[in-house]
């Protein structure tokens, strides 16, 4: 088992545990830092049949009083309606501030549960038990929580750090290839931002036999960034590499293109744009595009630069008339650049695949 401690500037700190068999010991791990209480385990209809009983047994065996809340799988559950239903379920279970919400699943479950935990009674503790590669390398760490609004993705949410993150790597065995590819996009993103060794696992290594290392490297990098900037006022914006176009692509596809696949396309767009603008060497750009494709990911947007820019303009990351975009300068180093929203379409156009 690998343990990373994430410490926030206000002095709170929490463990991020990664390893095989951790679902069985999650209850005992939490009992070591929290007195027995009520626990509501939130999951979805794909994950619950696989892991809910194991998670319940783990927490009940450690002395917790356990109940469950299971939602439909997919982005549709990151809604105000499901958020409201979860808050009512907390009430029905007589949850107090001394009690605990547990997110058992992928990014949708973590975001939904964290947001409900952050709002219920002005905040109760929660634990992340990520069961997807995407949640393990990214979404479960750092306390970003949210649901979507009709106007866009993640537009309602709070920063609410978990009490612990426990990733049982055995749960990755039941993921589809599509879900593995989704998580790979975020891990490759961390490689491009900071960690050439992580990037190279995807470029010419064997990711399938390296998931624990991939998760641990991602978690260490992300913890460093979140420790420095928990509320995304500065360096945390780097983690949005590829995300401005990605959120637009997800919405334009009506979420038919999943988050990681959209991030891969968004990363390819800023990579080509950085090469075209002389910020990134052409061979480094080629390596990024090759590595995304090698990981089974798409690198071309089905949507026009104008359409993506129109949707991105109402993304929450657009502050006034400017938007911060992240551009690769080398593998392992990226820069933040504030540009006028009116310049976004031209940036996306620079990032379109060159005609054959
Ligand atoms: N997923 C990006 C972040 O947590 O800031």
Coordinates of C-alpha atoms and ligand atoms in Angstrom, one line a residue:
X1 CA 0.0 0.0 0.0
X2 CA 1.2 3.5 -0.8
X3 CA 0.3 6.5 1.4
X4 CA 0.4 10.2 0.4
X5 CA -0.6 12.9 2.9
X6 CA -2.2 16.0 1.4
X7 CA -2.0 19.0 3.7
X8 CA -4.1 22.1 3.0
X9 CA -2.9 25.6 4.0
X10 CA -5.4 25.8 6.9
X11 CA -3.6 22.9 8.5
X12 CA -6.1 20.1 7.6
X13 CA -4.5 17.0 6.2
X14 CA -5.7 13.7 4.9
X15 CA -4.3 10.4 3.7
X16 CA -4.6 9.1 0.2
X17 CA -4.1 5.3 0.2
X18 CA -3.5 3.3 -2.9
X19 CA -3.2 -0.5 -3.2
X20 CA -4.7 -3.9 -3.6
X21 CA -7.4 -5.1 -1.2
X22 CA -8.1 -1.7 0.4
X23 CA -11.9 -1.9 0.2
X24 CA -11.8 -4.6 2.8
X25 CA -9.7 -2.5 5.2
X26 CA -11.3 0.9 4.4
X27 CA -13.6 0.8 7.4
X28 CA -10.7 0.0 9.8
X29 CA -8.6 2.8 8.2
X30 CA -11.4 5.3 8.8
X31 CA -12.2 4.0 12.3
X32 CA -8.5 4.9 13.1
X33 CA -9.2 8.6 12.4
X34 CA -13.0 8.9 13.1
X35 CA -15.1 7.6 15.9
X36 CA -17.9 5.1 14.9
X37 CA -20.8 7.0 13.5
X38 CA -23.5 6.7 10.8
X39 CA -22.2 6.2 7.3
X40 CA -24.1 6.7 4.1
X41 CA -22.4 5.0 1.1
X42 CA -23.3 6.6 -2.2
X43 CA -22.8 4.6 -5.4
X44 CA -24.3 4.0 -8.8
X45 CA -26.2 1.0 -10.3
X46 CA -23.0 -0.2 -12.2
X47 CA -20.7 -0.1 -9.2
X48 CA -23.0 -1.0 -6.3
X49 CA -23.7 -4.6 -7.5
X50 CA -19.9 -5.1 -7.7
X51 CA -18.6 -3.4 -4.5
X52 CA -21.4 -2.2 -2.3
X53 CA -21.7 -5.3 -0.1
X54 CA -17.9 -5.4 0.3
X55 CA -17.8 -1.7 1.3
X56 CA -20.7 -2.1 3.7
X57 CA -19.1 -5.1 5.4
X58 CA -15.8 -3.2 5.7
X59 CA -17.5 -0.2 7.5
X60 CA -20.0 -2.3 9.5
X61 CA -17.1 -4.5 10.6
X62 CA -15.3 -1.5 11.9
X63 CA -18.3 -0.4 14.0
X64 CA -20.1 2.0 11.7
X65 CA -23.8 2.1 11.2
X66 CA -24.2 1.8 7.4
X67 CA -26.9 2.8 4.9
X68 CA -26.7 3.2 1.2
X69 CA -27.9 5.5 -1.6
X70 CA -27.7 4.3 -5.2
X71 CA -28.2 6.5 -8.3
X72 CA -28.3 5.9 -12.0
X73 CA -24.9 5.7 -13.6
X74 CA -23.5 8.6 -15.7
X75 CA -23.4 12.3 -16.0
X76 CA -27.2 12.6 -15.6
X77 CA -26.8 12.0 -11.9
X78 CA -24.6 15.1 -11.5
X79 CA -27.8 17.1 -11.3
X80 CA -29.5 19.4 -8.9
X81 CA -32.4 16.9 -8.7
X82 CA -30.2 14.0 -7.6
X83 CA -28.2 16.3 -5.3
X84 CA -31.5 17.3 -3.6
X85 CA -32.6 13.6 -3.3
X86 CA -29.3 12.8 -1.6
X87 CA -29.7 15.6 0.9
X88 CA -33.2 14.3 1.7
X89 CA -31.7 10.8 2.1
X90 CA -29.1 12.2 4.6
X91 CA -32.1 13.7 6.6
X92 CA -34.0 10.4 6.5
X93 CA -31.0 8.6 7.8
X94 CA -30.8 11.2 10.7
X95 CA -27.2 12.1 9.6
X96 CA -25.5 14.8 11.8
X97 CA -22.3 16.7 11.5
X98 CA -20.6 13.8 13.3
X99 CA -21.6 11.4 10.6
X100 CA -19.9 10.5 7.3
X101 CA -20.8 10.3 3.6
X102 CA -18.8 7.8 1.5
X103 CA -18.4 8.1 -2.3
X104 CA -18.0 4.6 -3.8
X105 CA -17.5 5.0 -7.6
X106 CA -16.1 7.2 -10.3
X107 CA -15.9 11.0 -10.7
X108 CA -19.7 11.5 -10.9
X109 CA -20.3 9.8 -7.6
X110 CA -17.4 11.6 -5.9
X111 CA -18.4 15.0 -7.2
X112 CA -22.1 14.5 -6.3
X113 CA -21.4 13.0 -2.8
X114 CA -18.7 15.6 -2.0
X115 CA -21.0 18.5 -3.0
X116 CA -23.9 17.1 -0.9
X117 CA -21.5 16.5 2.1
X118 CA -20.2 20.0 1.7
X119 CA -23.7 21.5 1.8
X120 CA -25.6 19.3 4.2
X121 CA -25.7 21.0 7.7
X122 CA -23.1 23.4 6.2
X123 CA -20.7 20.5 5.8
X124 CA -20.2 17.0 7.0
X125 CA -17.1 14.8 6.5
X126 CA -16.8 12.5 3.5
X127 CA -14.5 9.8 2.2
X128 CA -13.6 9.0 -1.4
X129 CA -13.4 5.4 -2.5
X130 CA -12.6 5.8 -6.2
X131 CA -13.3 2.8 -8.3
X132 CA -12.3 4.2 -11.7
X133 CA -8.8 5.1 -13.0
X134 CA -10.1 8.7 -13.7
X135 CA -11.3 9.2 -10.2
X136 CA -8.2 7.6 -8.7
X137 CA -5.7 9.8 -10.6
X138 CA -7.7 13.0 -10.5
X139 CA -11.3 13.6 -9.4
X140 CA -11.1 12.0 -5.9
X141 CA -8.1 14.1 -4.8
X142 CA -8.3 17.8 -4.0
X143 CA -11.8 18.5 -2.8
X144 CA -13.4 19.8 -6.0
X145 CA -17.1 18.9 -5.9
X146 CA -19.9 19.9 -8.2
X147 CA -23.1 19.1 -10.1
X148 CA -24.0 20.4 -13.6
X149 CA -26.5 23.1 -14.4
X150 CA -28.4 23.5 -17.7
X151 CA -25.9 26.2 -18.5
X152 CA -22.9 24.1 -18.2
X153 CA -20.7 21.5 -16.4
X154 CA -19.7 21.8 -12.8
X155 CA -21.4 25.2 -12.4
X156 CA -22.6 24.5 -8.8
X157 CA -20.2 23.2 -6.3
X158 CA -17.9 23.8 -3.3
X159 CA -14.3 23.1 -2.4
X160 CA -14.7 20.4 0.3
X161 CA -11.7 18.3 1.1
X162 CA -12.4 14.6 2.0
X163 CA -11.4 13.0 5.3
X164 CA -9.5 10.4 3.3
X165 CA -9.2 8.9 -0.2
X166 CA -8.8 5.1 -0.4
X167 CA -8.3 3.6 -3.8
X168 CA -8.4 -0.2 -4.0
X169 CA -6.6 -1.0 -7.2
X170 CA -8.4 -4.3 -7.5
X171 CA -11.6 -2.4 -8.5
X172 CA -9.8 -1.3 -11.8
X173 CA -10.1 -4.9 -13.0
X174 CA -13.8 -4.5 -13.7
X175 CA -13.4 -1.3 -15.8
X176 CA -14.2 -1.3 -19.5
X177 CA -11.4 -0.3 -21.9
X178 CA -13.3 2.9 -22.5
X179 CA -13.2 3.8 -18.8
X180 CA -9.4 2.9 -18.6
X181 CA -8.8 5.2 -21.6
X182 CA -10.8 8.0 -19.8
X183 CA -8.5 7.8 -16.8
X184 CA -5.4 7.5 -19.0
X185 CA -6.2 11.0 -20.4
X186 CA -5.9 12.6 -17.0
X187 CA -2.8 10.6 -16.1
X188 CA -1.1 11.6 -19.4
X189 CA -2.1 15.2 -18.6
X190 CA -0.2 15.0 -15.3
X191 CA 2.8 13.6 -17.3
X192 CA 2.7 16.6 -19.7
X193 CA 2.3 19.0 -16.8
X194 CA 5.1 17.7 -14.5
X195 CA 6.2 14.1 -14.7
X196 CA 8.1 12.9 -17.8
X197 CA 8.5 9.4 -16.2
X198 CA 4.7 9.1 -16.0
X199 CA 4.3 10.4 -19.5
X200 CA 6.9 7.8 -20.7
X201 CA 4.9 4.9 -19.2
X202 CA 2.2 5.8 -21.7
X203 CA 4.6 6.7 -24.5
X204 CA 6.6 3.4 -24.6
X205 CA 5.9 1.5 -21.4
X206 CA 3.2 -1.0 -20.3
X207 CA 0.4 1.0 -18.6
X208 CA -1.7 -2.1 -18.0
X209 CA 0.8 -3.5 -15.5
X210 CA 1.6 -0.1 -14.0
X211 CA -1.7 1.3 -12.7
X212 CA -0.5 1.5 -9.1
X213 CA 2.5 3.6 -10.2
X214 CA 0.4 5.7 -12.5
X215 CA -2.1 6.5 -9.7
X216 CA 0.6 7.1 -7.1
X217 CA 2.6 9.5 -9.4
X218 CA -0.6 11.4 -10.3
X219 CA -1.6 11.6 -6.6
X220 CA 1.8 12.9 -5.5
X221 CA 1.7 15.6 -8.2
X222 CA -1.9 16.6 -7.6
X223 CA -1.3 16.8 -3.8
X224 CA 1.6 19.1 -4.4
X225 CA -0.5 21.4 -6.5
X226 CA -3.6 21.3 -4.2
X227 CA -1.4 22.0 -1.1
X228 CA -0.1 25.1 -2.8
X229 CA -3.4 26.3 -4.2
X230 CA -6.5 24.5 -2.9
X231 CA -9.1 26.9 -4.2
X232 CA -7.7 27.3 -7.8
X233 CA -6.5 30.9 -7.6
X234 CA -3.2 30.2 -9.2
X235 CA -1.2 27.0 -10.0
X236 CA -4.1 24.7 -9.7
X237 CA -5.4 26.2 -13.0
X238 CA -2.6 24.1 -14.7
X239 CA -4.7 21.0 -14.0
X240 CA -7.2 22.4 -16.5
X241 CA -4.8 21.5 -19.4
X242 CA -7.1 20.5 -22.3
X243 CA -10.2 21.2 -20.2
X244 CA -11.5 24.4 -21.8
X245 CA -12.1 22.7 -25.1
X246 CA -13.0 19.4 -23.3
X247 CA -16.0 20.8 -21.4
X248 CA -17.3 22.4 -24.6
X249 CA -16.9 19.1 -26.5
X250 CA -18.7 17.1 -23.7
X251 CA -21.6 19.5 -23.8
X252 CA -21.7 19.8 -27.6
X253 CA -21.9 16.0 -27.8
X254 CA -24.6 15.9 -25.2
X255 CA -22.1 14.0 -23.0
X256 CA -21.8 11.3 -25.7
X257 CA -18.1 12.0 -25.6
X258 CA -16.9 11.2 -22.1
X259 CA -14.7 13.4 -20.0
X260 CA -11.4 11.7 -20.5
X261 CA -11.9 11.3 -24.2
X262 CA -12.8 15.0 -24.4
X263 CA -9.7 15.9 -22.3
X264 CA -7.6 14.0 -24.8
X265 CA -9.0 16.0 -27.7
X266 CA -8.7 19.2 -25.8
X267 CA -5.0 18.4 -24.9
X268 CA -4.3 17.6 -28.6
X269 CA -5.8 21.0 -29.6
X270 CA -3.7 23.0 -27.2
X271 CA -0.6 20.9 -28.2
X272 CA -1.1 21.7 -31.9
X273 CA -1.8 25.3 -31.1
X274 CA 1.4 25.6 -29.0
X275 CA 3.5 24.1 -31.8
X276 CA 1.9 26.4 -34.4
X277 CA 2.6 29.4 -32.2
X278 CA 6.3 28.4 -31.6
X279 CA 5.8 27.6 -27.9
X280 CA 6.4 23.9 -28.2
X281 CA 8.9 22.0 -30.3
X282 CA 7.3 20.0 -33.2
X283 CA 8.8 16.7 -32.1
X284 CA 7.4 17.2 -28.5
X285 CA 4.0 17.9 -30.0
X286 CA 4.2 14.7 -32.1
X287 CA 5.2 12.7 -29.0
X288 CA 2.1 14.0 -27.1
X289 CA -0.3 13.2 -30.0
X290 CA 1.3 9.8 -30.5
X291 CA 1.0 9.0 -26.8
X292 CA -2.6 10.0 -26.6
X293 CA -3.4 7.8 -29.6
X294 CA -1.3 4.9 -28.1
X295 CA -3.5 5.1 -25.0
X296 CA -6.6 4.5 -27.2
X297 CA -7.7 8.2 -27.1
X298 CA -9.1 10.5 -29.8
X299 CA -7.1 13.6 -30.9
X300 CA -9.5 15.3 -33.3
X301 CA -12.6 17.3 -32.4
X302 CA -15.8 16.7 -34.3
X303 CA -16.9 20.3 -33.6
X304 CA -15.8 23.5 -35.1
X305 CA -13.5 26.0 -33.3
X306 CA -16.4 28.6 -33.3
X307 CA -18.8 26.2 -31.7
X308 CA -16.3 25.1 -29.0
X309 CA -15.4 28.7 -28.3
X310 CA -19.1 29.7 -28.0
X311 CA -19.8 27.0 -25.4
X312 CA -16.4 27.6 -23.6
X313 CA -17.3 31.3 -23.2
X314 CA -20.0 30.4 -20.6
X315 CA -17.8 27.9 -18.9
X316 CA -17.2 28.9 -15.2
X317 CA -13.5 29.4 -15.9
X318 CA -14.2 32.4 -18.0
X319 CA -13.5 35.4 -15.7
X320 CA -15.0 38.6 -17.2
X321 CA -13.8 38.9 -20.7
X322 CA -10.6 36.8 -20.3
X323 CA -10.0 33.1 -20.0
X324 CA -6.9 31.3 -18.7
X325 CA -5.7 28.6 -21.1
X326 CA -2.9 26.1 -20.4
X327 CA -0.3 25.6 -23.2
X328 CA 2.5 22.9 -23.2
X329 CA 6.0 24.3 -23.5
X330 CA 7.8 20.9 -23.1
X331 CA 6.8 17.4 -21.9
X332 CA 6.8 18.0 -18.2
X333 CA 6.2 21.8 -18.3
X334 CA 3.2 23.9 -19.2
X335 CA 2.3 27.6 -19.0
X336 CA -0.8 29.5 -18.1
X337 CA -1.9 32.3 -20.5
X338 CA -4.7 34.7 -20.0
X339 CA -6.3 35.5 -23.4
X340 CA -9.5 37.4 -24.3
X341 CA -12.4 35.1 -24.8
X342 CA -12.7 36.6 -28.3
X343 CA -9.3 34.9 -29.1
X344 CA -10.4 31.4 -28.1
X345 CA -11.8 30.5 -31.5
X346 CA -8.5 31.3 -33.2
X347 CA -6.6 29.3 -30.6
X348 CA -8.9 26.3 -31.3
X349 CA -8.5 26.8 -35.0
X350 CA -4.7 26.7 -34.6
X351 CA -5.3 23.4 -32.7
X352 CA -7.3 21.8 -35.5
X353 CA -5.7 18.8 -37.2
X354 CA -3.9 20.0 -40.3
X355 CA -5.8 19.0 -43.5
X356 CA -4.3 15.8 -45.0
Ligands
LIG1 N1 -9.5 18.1 -11.9 C1 -8.7 19.3 -11.8 C2 -8.6 19.8 -10.4 O1 -8.9 19.0 -9.4 O2 -8.2 20.9 -10.1

